[in-house]
PDB file of C-alpha atoms in Angstrom:
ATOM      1  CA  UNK A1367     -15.039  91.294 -65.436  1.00 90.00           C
ATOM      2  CA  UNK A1368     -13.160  88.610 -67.206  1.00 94.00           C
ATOM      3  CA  UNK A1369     -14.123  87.312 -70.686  1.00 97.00           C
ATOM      4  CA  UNK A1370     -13.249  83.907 -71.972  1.00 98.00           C
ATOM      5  CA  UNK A1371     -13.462  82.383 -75.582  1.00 98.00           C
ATOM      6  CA  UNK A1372     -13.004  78.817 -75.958  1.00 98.00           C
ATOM      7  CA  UNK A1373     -11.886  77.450 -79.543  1.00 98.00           C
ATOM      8  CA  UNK A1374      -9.842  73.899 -80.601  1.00 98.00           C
ATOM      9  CA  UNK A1375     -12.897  71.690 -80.502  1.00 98.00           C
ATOM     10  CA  UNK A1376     -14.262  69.980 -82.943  1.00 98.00           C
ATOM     11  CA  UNK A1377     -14.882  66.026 -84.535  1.00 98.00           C
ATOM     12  CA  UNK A1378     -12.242  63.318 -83.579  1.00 98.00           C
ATOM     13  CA  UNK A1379     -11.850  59.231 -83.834  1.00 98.00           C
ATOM     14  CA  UNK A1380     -11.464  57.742 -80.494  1.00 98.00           C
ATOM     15  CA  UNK A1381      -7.902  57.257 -79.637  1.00 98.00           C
ATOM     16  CA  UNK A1382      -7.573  61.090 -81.250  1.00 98.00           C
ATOM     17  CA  UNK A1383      -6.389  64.012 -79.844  1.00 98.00           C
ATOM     18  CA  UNK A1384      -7.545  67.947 -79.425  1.00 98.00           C
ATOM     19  CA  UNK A1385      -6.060  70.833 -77.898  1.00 98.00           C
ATOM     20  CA  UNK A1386      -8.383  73.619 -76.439  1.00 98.00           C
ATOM     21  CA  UNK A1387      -7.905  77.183 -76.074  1.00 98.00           C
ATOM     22  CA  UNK A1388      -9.502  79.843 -73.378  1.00 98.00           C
ATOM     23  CA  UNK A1389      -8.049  83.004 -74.425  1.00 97.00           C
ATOM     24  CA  UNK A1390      -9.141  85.609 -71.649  1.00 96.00           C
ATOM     25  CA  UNK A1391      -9.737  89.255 -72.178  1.00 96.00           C
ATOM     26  CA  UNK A1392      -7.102  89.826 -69.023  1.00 93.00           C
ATOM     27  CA  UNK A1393      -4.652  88.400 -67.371  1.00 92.00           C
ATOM     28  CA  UNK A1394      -5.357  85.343 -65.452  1.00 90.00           C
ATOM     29  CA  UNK A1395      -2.326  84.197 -64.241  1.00 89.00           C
ATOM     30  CA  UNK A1396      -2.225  84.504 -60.245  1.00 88.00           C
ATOM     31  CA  UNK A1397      -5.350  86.445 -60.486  1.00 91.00           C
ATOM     32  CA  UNK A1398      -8.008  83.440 -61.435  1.00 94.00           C
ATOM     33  CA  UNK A1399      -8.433  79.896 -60.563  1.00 96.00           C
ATOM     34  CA  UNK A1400      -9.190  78.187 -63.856  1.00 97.00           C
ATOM     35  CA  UNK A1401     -10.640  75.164 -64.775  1.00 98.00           C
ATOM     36  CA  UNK A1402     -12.381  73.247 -67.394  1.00 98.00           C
ATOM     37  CA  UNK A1403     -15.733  71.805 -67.336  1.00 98.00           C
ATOM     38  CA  UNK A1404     -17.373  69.825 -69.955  1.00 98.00           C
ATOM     39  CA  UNK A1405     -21.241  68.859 -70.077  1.00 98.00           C
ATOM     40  CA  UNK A1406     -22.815  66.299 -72.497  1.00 97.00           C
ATOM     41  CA  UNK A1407     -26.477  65.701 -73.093  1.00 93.00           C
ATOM     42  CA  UNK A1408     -28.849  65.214 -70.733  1.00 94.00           C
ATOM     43  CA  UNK A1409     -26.073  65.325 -68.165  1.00 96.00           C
ATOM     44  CA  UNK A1410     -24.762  67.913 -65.590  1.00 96.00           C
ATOM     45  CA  UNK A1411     -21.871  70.070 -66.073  1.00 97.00           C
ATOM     46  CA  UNK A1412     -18.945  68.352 -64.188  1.00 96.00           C
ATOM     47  CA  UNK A1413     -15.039  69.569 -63.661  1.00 97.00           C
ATOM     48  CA  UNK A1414     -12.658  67.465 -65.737  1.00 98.00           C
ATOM     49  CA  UNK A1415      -9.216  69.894 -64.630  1.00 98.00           C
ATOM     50  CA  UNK A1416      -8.212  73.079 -63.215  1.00 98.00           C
ATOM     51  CA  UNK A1417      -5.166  74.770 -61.884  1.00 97.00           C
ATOM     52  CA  UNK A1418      -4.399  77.154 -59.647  1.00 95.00           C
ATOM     53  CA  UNK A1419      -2.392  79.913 -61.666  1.00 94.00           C
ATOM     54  CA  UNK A1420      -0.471  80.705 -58.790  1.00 92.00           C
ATOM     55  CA  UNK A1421       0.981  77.973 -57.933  1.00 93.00           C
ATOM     56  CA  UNK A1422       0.736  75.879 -60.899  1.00 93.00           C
ATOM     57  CA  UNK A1423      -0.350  72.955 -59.225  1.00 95.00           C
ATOM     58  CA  UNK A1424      -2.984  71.238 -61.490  1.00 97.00           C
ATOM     59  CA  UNK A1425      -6.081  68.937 -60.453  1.00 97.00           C
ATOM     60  CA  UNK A1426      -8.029  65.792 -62.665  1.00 97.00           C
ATOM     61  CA  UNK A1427     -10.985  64.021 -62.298  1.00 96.00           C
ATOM     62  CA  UNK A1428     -10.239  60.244 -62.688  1.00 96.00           C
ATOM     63  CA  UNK A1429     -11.571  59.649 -65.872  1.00 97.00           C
ATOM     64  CA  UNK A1430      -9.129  62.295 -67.367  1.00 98.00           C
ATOM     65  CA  UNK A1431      -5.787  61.766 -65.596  1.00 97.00           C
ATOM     66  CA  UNK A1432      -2.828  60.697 -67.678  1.00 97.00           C
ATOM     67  CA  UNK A1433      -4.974  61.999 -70.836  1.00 98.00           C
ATOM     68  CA  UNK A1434      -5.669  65.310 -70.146  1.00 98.00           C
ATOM     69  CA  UNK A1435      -3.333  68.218 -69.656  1.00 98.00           C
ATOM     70  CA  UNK A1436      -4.407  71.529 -68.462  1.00 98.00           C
ATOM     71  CA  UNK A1437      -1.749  74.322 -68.320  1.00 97.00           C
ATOM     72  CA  UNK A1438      -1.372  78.232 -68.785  1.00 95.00           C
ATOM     73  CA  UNK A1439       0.737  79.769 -71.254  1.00 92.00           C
ATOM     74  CA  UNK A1440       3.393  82.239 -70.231  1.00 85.00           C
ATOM     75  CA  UNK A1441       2.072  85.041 -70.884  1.00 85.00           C
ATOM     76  CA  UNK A1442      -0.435  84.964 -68.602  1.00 86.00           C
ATOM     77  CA  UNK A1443      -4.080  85.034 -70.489  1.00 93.00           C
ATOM     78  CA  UNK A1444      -4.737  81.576 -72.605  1.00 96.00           C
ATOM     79  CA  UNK A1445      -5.441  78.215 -70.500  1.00 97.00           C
ATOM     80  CA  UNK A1446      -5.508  75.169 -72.414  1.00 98.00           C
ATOM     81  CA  UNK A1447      -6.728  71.674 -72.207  1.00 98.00           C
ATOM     82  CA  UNK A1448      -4.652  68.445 -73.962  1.00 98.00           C
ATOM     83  CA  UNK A1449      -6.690  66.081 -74.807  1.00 98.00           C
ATOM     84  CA  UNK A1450      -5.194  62.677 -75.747  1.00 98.00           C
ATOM     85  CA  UNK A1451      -6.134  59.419 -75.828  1.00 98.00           C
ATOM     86  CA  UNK A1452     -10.066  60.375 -76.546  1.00 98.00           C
ATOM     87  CA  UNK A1453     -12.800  58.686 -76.335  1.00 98.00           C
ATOM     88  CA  UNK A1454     -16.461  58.649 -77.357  1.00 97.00           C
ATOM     89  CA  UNK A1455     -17.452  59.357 -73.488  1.00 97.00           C
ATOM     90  CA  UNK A1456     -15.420  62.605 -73.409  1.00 98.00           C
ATOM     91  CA  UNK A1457     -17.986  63.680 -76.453  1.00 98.00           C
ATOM     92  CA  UNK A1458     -19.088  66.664 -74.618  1.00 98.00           C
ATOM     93  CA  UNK A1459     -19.726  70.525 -74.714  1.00 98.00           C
ATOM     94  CA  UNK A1460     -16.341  71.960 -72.984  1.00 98.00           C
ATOM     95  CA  UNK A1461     -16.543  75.470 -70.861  1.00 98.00           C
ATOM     96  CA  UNK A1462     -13.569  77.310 -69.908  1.00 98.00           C
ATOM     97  CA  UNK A1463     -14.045  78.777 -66.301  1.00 98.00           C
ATOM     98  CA  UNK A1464     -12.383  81.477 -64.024  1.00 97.00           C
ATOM     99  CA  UNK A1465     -12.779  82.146 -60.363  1.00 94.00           C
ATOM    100  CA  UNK A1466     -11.507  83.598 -57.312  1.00 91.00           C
ATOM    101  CA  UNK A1467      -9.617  82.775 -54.309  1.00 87.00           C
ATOM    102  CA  UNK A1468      -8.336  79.423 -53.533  1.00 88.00           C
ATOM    103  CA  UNK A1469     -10.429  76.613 -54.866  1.00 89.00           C
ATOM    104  CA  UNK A1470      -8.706  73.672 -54.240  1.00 86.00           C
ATOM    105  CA  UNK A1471     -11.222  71.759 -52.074  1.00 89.00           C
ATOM    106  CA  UNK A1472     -14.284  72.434 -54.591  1.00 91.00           C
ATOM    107  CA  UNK A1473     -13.016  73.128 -57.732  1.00 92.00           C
ATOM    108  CA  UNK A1474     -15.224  70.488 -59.666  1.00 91.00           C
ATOM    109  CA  UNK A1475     -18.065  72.488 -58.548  1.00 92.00           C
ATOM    110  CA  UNK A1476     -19.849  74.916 -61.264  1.00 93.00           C
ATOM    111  CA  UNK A1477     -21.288  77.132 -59.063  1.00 92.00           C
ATOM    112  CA  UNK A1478     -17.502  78.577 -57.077  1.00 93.00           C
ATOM    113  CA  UNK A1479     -16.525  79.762 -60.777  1.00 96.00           C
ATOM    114  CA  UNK A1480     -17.862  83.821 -61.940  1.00 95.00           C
ATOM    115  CA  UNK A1481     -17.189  83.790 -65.240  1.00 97.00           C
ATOM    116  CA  UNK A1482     -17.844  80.975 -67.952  1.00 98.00           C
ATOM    117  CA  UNK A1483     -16.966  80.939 -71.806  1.00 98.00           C
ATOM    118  CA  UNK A1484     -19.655  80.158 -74.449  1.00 97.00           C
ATOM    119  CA  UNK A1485     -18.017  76.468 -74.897  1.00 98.00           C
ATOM    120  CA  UNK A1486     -16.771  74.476 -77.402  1.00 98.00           C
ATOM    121  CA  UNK A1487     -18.321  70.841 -78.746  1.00 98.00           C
ATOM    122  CA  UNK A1488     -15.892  68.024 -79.175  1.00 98.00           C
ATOM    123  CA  UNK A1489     -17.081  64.520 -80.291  1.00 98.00           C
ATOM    124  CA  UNK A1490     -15.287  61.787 -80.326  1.00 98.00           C
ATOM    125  CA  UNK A1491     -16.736  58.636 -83.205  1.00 97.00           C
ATOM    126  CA  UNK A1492     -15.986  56.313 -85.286  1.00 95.00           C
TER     127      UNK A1492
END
């Protein structure tokens, strides 16, 4: 089974940016869906982007679009997330997931995704 290791967060002003990484212990392209999910405290884990590594056709949540940019790198086993624009309400824990098959209708949903990385903390303050 796949394992993933998310790295790139870390302490930001708002209006900052941050690239994460998921490096993968295979290869994910056309194999996994992949997605990121973020959870803050006291909150539930919700999907802020994903792609389907076939295709490349990539999917936001609203409160993301035209910051965020999720996209796989060509060879085929690191996913990343760019994070512009920041603010103190993306201050979150971020998980890197992988699944299988086509999840295009329920990809914001934690529980279609197998394998999760340990996450990575990125706050956003002044």
């Amino acid at each position: 089974q796949v394992q993933l290791v998310e790295s790139g967060g870390g302490s930001v002003q708002p209006g900052g940016s941050l690239r994460l990484s998921c490096t993968a212990s295979e290869y994910i392209k056309k194999r996994y869906w992949m997605a990121w999910f973020r959870q803050a405290p006291g909150k539930e884990r919700e999907g802020v982007a994903s792609i389907n590594t076939n295709t490349g056709s990539t999917y936001y949540i609203g409160a993301v679009r035209g910051r965020f940019t999720i996209a796989q790198d060509n060879a085929g086993n690191t996913l990343y997330l760019q994070m512009n624009s920041l603010k103190p309400d993306d201050t979150a824990m971020y998980y890197c997931a992988a699944g299988a098959g086509w999840l295009g209708q329920s990809w914001w949903e934690p529980d279609v995704f197998n394998y999760w990385g340990q996450g990575t903390q990125v706050t956003v303050s002044s």
